[in-house]
Amino acid sequence: MIEMFSHQFPRVPFEQLWSMFRDICNVEDHYFLCSFRDQEEVAKVIEDLPLSVGERFHLIYAPVNPNNPTLKTCLHKFASAIAHKQACQIRDVIRLPSEPPKSRVGIQVLENWHRAISLYMWLSFHYTSFFPQIEEAQKIKAECEASIQTGLAGLRTTGRDSEETKNSQAGRDLRRALALMKQRAASRKIIRKSSQLNLDNNS
């Protein structure tokens, strides 16, 4: 339907076209339209590329946070491959740090790369010829996950982080998560002791 609508306004940018389409949509009183804000932001990111209306419509529903700079850059590069009918080599876009992160900020960087890898994999199911390296993507994804785990283990071992992270919301979140992990570990230890006592009493 959006393609039929676009024929009526051939020179209108897709982001504006999408807003117009949203404004004329009507639903019954028992229903409501969800927010199109993220889709509109994604449409802006890829507006400069020579994509068809169908491709744009597909891409605005890609699993991507348009407010994340790393994901915006990766989305534009991936969409460019579709627009120019070229195969996208994942390591030309995804560049993981050579060493595991030593702070929560570093972990967040890897988390963003992990989301970008997931985006590549999502696109590979819809545009196989342009995103053919699904096995390589899975390999990089595993590397990224291992690096995140190593970074988290390092933070748990040292029990401290950089001053930048300590004073950040991410640092506070991390400390709460570590405290919760310790609490759960203590609870499991108590449960094991209680279970062992019950076994001893019953024997």
PDB file of C-alpha atoms in Angstrom:
ATOM      1  CA  MET A   1       0.000   0.000   0.000  1.00  0.00           C
ATOM      2  CA  ILE A   2       2.841   2.399   0.796  1.00  0.00           C
ATOM      3  CA  GLU A   3       4.210   1.837  -2.702  1.00  0.00           C
ATOM      4  CA  MET A   4       0.840   2.728  -4.244  1.00  0.00           C
ATOM      5  CA  PHE A   5       0.723   5.800  -2.017  1.00  0.00           C
ATOM      6  CA  SER A   6       4.231   6.826  -3.095  1.00  0.00           C
ATOM      7  CA  HIS A   7       3.178   6.933  -6.761  1.00  0.00           C
ATOM      8  CA  GLN A   8       0.915   9.854  -5.909  1.00  0.00           C
ATOM      9  CA  PHE A   9       3.886  11.831  -4.540  1.00  0.00           C
ATOM     10  CA  PRO A  10       6.929  10.679  -6.541  1.00  0.00           C
ATOM     11  CA  ARG A  11       9.205  13.541  -5.449  1.00  0.00           C
ATOM     12  CA  VAL A  12       8.418  13.522  -1.737  1.00  0.00           C
ATOM     13  CA  PRO A  13      11.209  12.108   0.507  1.00  0.00           C
ATOM     14  CA  PHE A  14      10.293   8.777   2.064  1.00  0.00           C
ATOM     15  CA  GLU A  15      10.540  10.061   5.628  1.00  0.00           C
ATOM     16  CA  GLN A  16       7.982  12.768   4.826  1.00  0.00           C
ATOM     17  CA  LEU A  17       5.921  10.309   2.808  1.00  0.00           C
ATOM     18  CA  TRP A  18       5.797   7.951   5.782  1.00  0.00           C
ATOM     19  CA  SER A  19       4.598  10.771   8.030  1.00  0.00           C
ATOM     20  CA  MET A  20       1.868  11.655   5.547  1.00  0.00           C
ATOM     21  CA  PHE A  21       0.811   8.022   5.319  1.00  0.00           C
ATOM     22  CA  ARG A  22       0.646   7.809   9.113  1.00  0.00           C
ATOM     23  CA  ASP A  23      -1.468  10.971   9.342  1.00  0.00           C
ATOM     24  CA  ILE A  24      -4.173   9.682   6.989  1.00  0.00           C
ATOM     25  CA  CYS A  25      -4.431   6.255   8.632  1.00  0.00           C
ATOM     26  CA  ASN A  26      -7.652   5.599  10.487  1.00  0.00           C
ATOM     27  CA  VAL A  27      -8.405   2.818  12.945  1.00  0.00           C
ATOM     28  CA  GLU A  28     -11.550   1.867  14.834  1.00  0.00           C
ATOM     29  CA  ASP A  29     -12.072   3.088  18.380  1.00  0.00           C
ATOM     30  CA  HIS A  30     -11.015  -0.253  19.829  1.00  0.00           C
ATOM     31  CA  TYR A  31      -7.530   0.070  18.296  1.00  0.00           C
ATOM     32  CA  PHE A  32      -4.720   2.584  18.151  1.00  0.00           C
ATOM     33  CA  LEU A  33      -1.702   3.303  15.987  1.00  0.00           C
ATOM     34  CA  CYS A  34       1.664   2.550  17.533  1.00  0.00           C
ATOM     35  CA  SER A  35       4.425   5.135  17.497  1.00  0.00           C
ATOM     36  CA  PHE A  36       6.311   5.496  14.203  1.00  0.00           C
ATOM     37  CA  ARG A  37       9.067   7.659  15.677  1.00  0.00           C
ATOM     38  CA  ASP A  38      11.861   5.076  15.349  1.00  0.00           C
ATOM     39  CA  GLN A  39      10.811   4.228  11.788  1.00  0.00           C
ATOM     40  CA  GLU A  40      10.888   7.906  10.869  1.00  0.00           C
ATOM     41  CA  GLU A  41      14.377   8.277  12.333  1.00  0.00           C
ATOM     42  CA  VAL A  42      15.631   5.237  10.412  1.00  0.00           C
ATOM     43  CA  ALA A  43      14.074   6.662   7.239  1.00  0.00           C
ATOM     44  CA  LYS A  44      16.124   9.832   7.751  1.00  0.00           C
ATOM     45  CA  VAL A  45      19.338   7.815   8.139  1.00  0.00           C
ATOM     46  CA  ILE A  46      18.928   6.121   4.730  1.00  0.00           C
ATOM     47  CA  GLU A  47      17.199   8.987   2.896  1.00  0.00           C
ATOM     48  CA  ASP A  48      20.262   9.872   0.801  1.00  0.00           C
ATOM     49  CA  LEU A  49      20.610   6.359  -0.658  1.00  0.00           C
ATOM     50  CA  PRO A  50      19.072   5.274  -4.002  1.00  0.00           C
ATOM     51  CA  LEU A  51      16.723   2.690  -2.505  1.00  0.00           C
ATOM     52  CA  SER A  52      13.314   1.628  -3.748  1.00  0.00           C
ATOM     53  CA  VAL A  53      10.218   2.366  -1.679  1.00  0.00           C
ATOM     54  CA  GLY A  54       9.909  -1.338  -0.893  1.00  0.00           C
ATOM     55  CA  GLU A  55      13.505  -1.519   0.337  1.00  0.00           C
ATOM     56  CA  ARG A  56      13.056   1.583   2.483  1.00  0.00           C
ATOM     57  CA  PHE A  57       9.870   0.184   3.974  1.00  0.00           C
ATOM     58  CA  HIS A  58      11.678  -3.047   4.806  1.00  0.00           C
ATOM     59  CA  LEU A  59      14.672  -1.287   6.363  1.00  0.00           C
ATOM     60  CA  ILE A  60      12.697   1.014   8.646  1.00  0.00           C
ATOM     61  CA  TYR A  61      11.579  -2.112  10.506  1.00  0.00           C
ATOM     62  CA  ALA A  62      15.103  -3.452  10.952  1.00  0.00           C
ATOM     63  CA  PRO A  63      16.075  -4.226  14.588  1.00  0.00           C
ATOM     64  CA  VAL A  64      18.077  -1.058  15.173  1.00  0.00           C
ATOM     65  CA  ASN A  65      18.038   1.815  17.639  1.00  0.00           C
ATOM     66  CA  PRO A  66      18.266   4.948  15.458  1.00  0.00           C
ATOM     67  CA  ASN A  67      19.566   6.958  18.419  1.00  0.00           C
ATOM     68  CA  ASN A  68      22.690   4.815  18.705  1.00  0.00           C
ATOM     69  CA  PRO A  69      25.540   6.394  16.657  1.00  0.00           C
ATOM     70  CA  THR A  70      27.317   3.080  16.047  1.00  0.00           C
ATOM     71  CA  LEU A  71      24.155   1.399  14.795  1.00  0.00           C
ATOM     72  CA  LYS A  72      23.220   4.391  12.642  1.00  0.00           C
ATOM     73  CA  THR A  73      26.600   4.240  10.918  1.00  0.00           C
ATOM     74  CA  CYS A  74      26.385   0.479  10.393  1.00  0.00           C
ATOM     75  CA  LEU A  75      22.800   0.691   9.146  1.00  0.00           C
ATOM     76  CA  HIS A  76      23.795   3.281   6.559  1.00  0.00           C
ATOM     77  CA  LYS A  77      26.678   1.116   5.343  1.00  0.00           C
ATOM     78  CA  PHE A  78      24.475  -1.969   5.171  1.00  0.00           C
ATOM     79  CA  ALA A  79      21.718  -0.062   3.363  1.00  0.00           C
ATOM     80  CA  SER A  80      24.317   1.299   0.948  1.00  0.00           C
ATOM     81  CA  ALA A  81      25.210  -2.271  -0.023  1.00  0.00           C
ATOM     82  CA  ILE A  82      21.555  -2.911  -0.859  1.00  0.00           C
ATOM     83  CA  ALA A  83      21.216   0.346  -2.757  1.00  0.00           C
ATOM     84  CA  HIS A  84      24.300  -0.301  -4.898  1.00  0.00           C
ATOM     85  CA  LYS A  85      23.644  -4.045  -5.264  1.00  0.00           C
ATOM     86  CA  GLN A  86      26.970  -4.999  -3.703  1.00  0.00           C
ATOM     87  CA  ALA A  87      27.863  -7.797  -1.304  1.00  0.00           C
ATOM     88  CA  CYS A  88      28.751  -6.478   2.145  1.00  0.00           C
ATOM     89  CA  GLN A  89      31.770  -8.054   3.813  1.00  0.00           C
ATOM     90  CA  ILE A  90      31.065  -7.971   7.511  1.00  0.00           C
ATOM     91  CA  ARG A  91      34.648  -7.320   8.638  1.00  0.00           C
ATOM     92  CA  ASP A  92      34.680  -4.207   6.457  1.00  0.00           C
ATOM     93  CA  VAL A  93      32.057  -2.768   8.808  1.00  0.00           C
ATOM     94  CA  ILE A  94      32.433  -4.567  12.143  1.00  0.00           C
ATOM     95  CA  ARG A  95      35.790  -3.923  13.791  1.00  0.00           C
ATOM     96  CA  LEU A  96      36.026  -5.400  17.270  1.00  0.00           C
ATOM     97  CA  PRO A  97      38.659  -4.092  19.712  1.00  0.00           C
ATOM     98  CA  SER A  98      41.800  -6.219  19.784  1.00  0.00           C
ATOM     99  CA  GLU A  99      41.700  -6.592  23.595  1.00  0.00           C
ATOM    100  CA  PRO A 100      38.907  -7.375  26.064  1.00  0.00           C
ATOM    101  CA  PRO A 101      37.313  -4.317  27.697  1.00  0.00           C
ATOM    102  CA  LYS A 102      38.604  -3.118  31.039  1.00  0.00           C
ATOM    103  CA  SER A 103      35.652  -0.900  31.922  1.00  0.00           C
ATOM    104  CA  ARG A 104      31.897  -0.812  31.649  1.00  0.00           C
ATOM    105  CA  VAL A 105      32.255   1.788  28.913  1.00  0.00           C
ATOM    106  CA  GLY A 106      34.372  -0.663  26.935  1.00  0.00           C
ATOM    107  CA  ILE A 107      31.745  -3.338  27.448  1.00  0.00           C
ATOM    108  CA  GLN A 108      29.081  -0.986  26.119  1.00  0.00           C
ATOM    109  CA  VAL A 109      31.167  -0.494  22.983  1.00  0.00           C
ATOM    110  CA  LEU A 110      31.187  -4.256  22.436  1.00  0.00           C
ATOM    111  CA  GLU A 111      27.463  -4.452  23.148  1.00  0.00           C
ATOM    112  CA  ASN A 112      26.881  -1.948  20.339  1.00  0.00           C
ATOM    113  CA  TRP A 113      29.013  -4.030  17.979  1.00  0.00           C
ATOM    114  CA  HIS A 114      27.045  -7.093  19.030  1.00  0.00           C
ATOM    115  CA  ARG A 115      23.818  -5.337  18.036  1.00  0.00           C
ATOM    116  CA  ALA A 116      25.372  -4.374  14.706  1.00  0.00           C
ATOM    117  CA  ILE A 117      26.353  -8.006  14.067  1.00  0.00           C
ATOM    118  CA  SER A 118      22.789  -9.069  14.870  1.00  0.00           C
ATOM    119  CA  LEU A 119      21.558  -6.483  12.372  1.00  0.00           C
ATOM    120  CA  TYR A 120      23.829  -7.970   9.683  1.00  0.00           C
ATOM    121  CA  MET A 121      22.447 -11.421  10.450  1.00  0.00           C
ATOM    122  CA  TRP A 122      18.873 -10.139  10.259  1.00  0.00           C
ATOM    123  CA  LEU A 123      19.584  -8.570   6.896  1.00  0.00           C
ATOM    124  CA  SER A 124      21.217 -11.790   5.678  1.00  0.00           C
ATOM    125  CA  PHE A 125      17.858 -13.554   5.955  1.00  0.00           C
ATOM    126  CA  HIS A 126      16.135 -10.891   3.864  1.00  0.00           C
ATOM    127  CA  TYR A 127      18.911  -9.955   1.414  1.00  0.00           C
ATOM    128  CA  THR A 128      21.036 -13.091   1.181  1.00  0.00           C
ATOM    129  CA  SER A 129      22.990 -12.033  -1.897  1.00  0.00           C
ATOM    130  CA  PHE A 130      24.071  -8.735  -0.300  1.00  0.00           C
ATOM    131  CA  PHE A 131      24.867 -10.184   3.151  1.00  0.00           C
ATOM    132  CA  PRO A 132      26.263 -13.641   2.381  1.00  0.00           C
ATOM    133  CA  GLN A 133      28.670 -14.072   5.296  1.00  0.00           C
ATOM    134  CA  ILE A 134      26.275 -15.531   7.840  1.00  0.00           C
ATOM    135  CA  GLU A 135      28.844 -18.056   9.133  1.00  0.00           C
ATOM    136  CA  GLU A 136      31.479 -15.329   9.462  1.00  0.00           C
ATOM    137  CA  ALA A 137      28.930 -13.171  11.281  1.00  0.00           C
ATOM    138  CA  GLN A 138      28.230 -15.998  13.716  1.00  0.00           C
ATOM    139  CA  LYS A 139      31.972 -16.379  14.309  1.00  0.00           C
ATOM    140  CA  ILE A 140      32.426 -12.660  15.010  1.00  0.00           C
ATOM    141  CA  LYS A 141      29.351 -12.687  17.223  1.00  0.00           C
ATOM    142  CA  ALA A 142      30.872 -15.494  19.294  1.00  0.00           C
ATOM    143  CA  GLU A 143      34.158 -13.556  19.532  1.00  0.00           C
ATOM    144  CA  CYS A 144      32.279 -10.485  20.680  1.00  0.00           C
ATOM    145  CA  GLU A 145      30.339 -12.420  23.319  1.00  0.00           C
ATOM    146  CA  ALA A 146      33.529 -14.056  24.617  1.00  0.00           C
ATOM    147  CA  SER A 147      35.215 -10.657  24.885  1.00  0.00           C
ATOM    148  CA  ILE A 148      32.240  -9.244  26.787  1.00  0.00           C
ATOM    149  CA  GLN A 149      32.328 -12.195  29.202  1.00  0.00           C
ATOM    150  CA  THR A 150      36.065 -11.751  29.710  1.00  0.00           C
ATOM    151  CA  GLY A 151      35.569  -8.065  30.413  1.00  0.00           C
ATOM    152  CA  LEU A 152      32.798  -8.742  32.913  1.00  0.00           C
ATOM    153  CA  ALA A 153      34.892 -11.400  34.632  1.00  0.00           C
ATOM    154  CA  GLY A 154      37.765  -8.931  34.904  1.00  0.00           C
ATOM    155  CA  LEU A 155      35.536  -6.330  36.512  1.00  0.00           C
ATOM    156  CA  ARG A 156      34.179  -8.869  38.980  1.00  0.00           C
ATOM    157  CA  THR A 157      37.709 -10.016  39.850  1.00  0.00           C
ATOM    158  CA  THR A 158      39.181  -6.575  40.440  1.00  0.00           C
ATOM    159  CA  GLY A 159      36.045  -5.237  42.074  1.00  0.00           C
ATOM    160  CA  ARG A 160      36.778  -1.794  40.694  1.00  0.00           C
ATOM    161  CA  ASP A 161      36.450   0.181  37.484  1.00  0.00           C
ATOM    162  CA  SER A 162      37.772   3.405  36.035  1.00  0.00           C
ATOM    163  CA  GLU A 163      36.724   6.684  37.665  1.00  0.00           C
ATOM    164  CA  GLU A 164      34.726   7.489  34.553  1.00  0.00           C
ATOM    165  CA  THR A 165      32.685   4.336  34.927  1.00  0.00           C
ATOM    166  CA  LYS A 166      32.318   4.645  38.714  1.00  0.00           C
ATOM    167  CA  ASN A 167      30.631   8.004  38.318  1.00  0.00           C
ATOM    168  CA  SER A 168      28.379   6.932  35.448  1.00  0.00           C
ATOM    169  CA  GLN A 169      24.927   5.382  35.473  1.00  0.00           C
ATOM    170  CA  ALA A 170      26.458   2.314  33.815  1.00  0.00           C
ATOM    171  CA  GLY A 171      28.869   2.023  36.742  1.00  0.00           C
ATOM    172  CA  ARG A 172      26.051   2.172  39.270  1.00  0.00           C
ATOM    173  CA  ASP A 173      24.092  -0.407  37.281  1.00  0.00           C
ATOM    174  CA  LEU A 174      27.126  -2.685  37.195  1.00  0.00           C
ATOM    175  CA  ARG A 175      27.675  -2.437  40.947  1.00  0.00           C
ATOM    176  CA  ARG A 176      24.027  -3.255  41.590  1.00  0.00           C
ATOM    177  CA  ALA A 177      24.278  -6.254  39.257  1.00  0.00           C
ATOM    178  CA  LEU A 178      27.427  -7.499  41.017  1.00  0.00           C
ATOM    179  CA  ALA A 179      25.769  -7.081  44.435  1.00  0.00           C
ATOM    180  CA  LEU A 180      22.751  -9.036  43.224  1.00  0.00           C
ATOM    181  CA  MET A 181      25.002 -11.816  41.911  1.00  0.00           C
ATOM    182  CA  LYS A 182      26.717 -12.059  45.315  1.00  0.00           C
ATOM    183  CA  GLN A 183      23.358 -12.119  47.067  1.00  0.00           C
ATOM    184  CA  ARG A 184      22.084 -14.912  44.834  1.00  0.00           C
ATOM    185  CA  ALA A 185      25.291 -16.894  45.359  1.00  0.00           C
ATOM    186  CA  ALA A 186      24.882 -16.579  49.133  1.00  0.00           C
ATOM    187  CA  SER A 187      21.250 -17.693  48.878  1.00  0.00           C
ATOM    188  CA  ARG A 188      22.212 -20.749  46.841  1.00  0.00           C
ATOM    189  CA  LYS A 189      24.853 -21.624  49.448  1.00  0.00           C
ATOM    190  CA  ILE A 190      22.282 -21.432  52.252  1.00  0.00           C
ATOM    191  CA  ILE A 191      19.833 -23.581  50.273  1.00  0.00           C
ATOM    192  CA  ARG A 192      22.516 -26.222  49.659  1.00  0.00           C
ATOM    193  CA  LYS A 193      23.396 -26.320  53.367  1.00  0.00           C
ATOM    194  CA  SER A 194      19.722 -26.599  54.305  1.00  0.00           C
ATOM    195  CA  SER A 195      19.185 -29.422  51.837  1.00  0.00           C
ATOM    196  CA  GLN A 196      22.229 -31.278  53.166  1.00  0.00           C
ATOM    197  CA  LEU A 197      20.990 -30.924  56.748  1.00  0.00           C
ATOM    198  CA  ASN A 198      17.620 -32.344  55.757  1.00  0.00           C
ATOM    199  CA  LEU A 199      19.315 -35.299  54.096  1.00  0.00           C
ATOM    200  CA  ASP A 200      21.463 -35.908  57.179  1.00  0.00           C
ATOM    201  CA  ASN A 201      18.415 -35.762  59.473  1.00  0.00           C
ATOM    202  CA  ASN A 202      16.472 -38.178  57.299  1.00  0.00           C
ATOM    203  CA  SER A 203      19.301 -40.697  57.078  1.00  0.00           C
TER     204      SER A 203
END
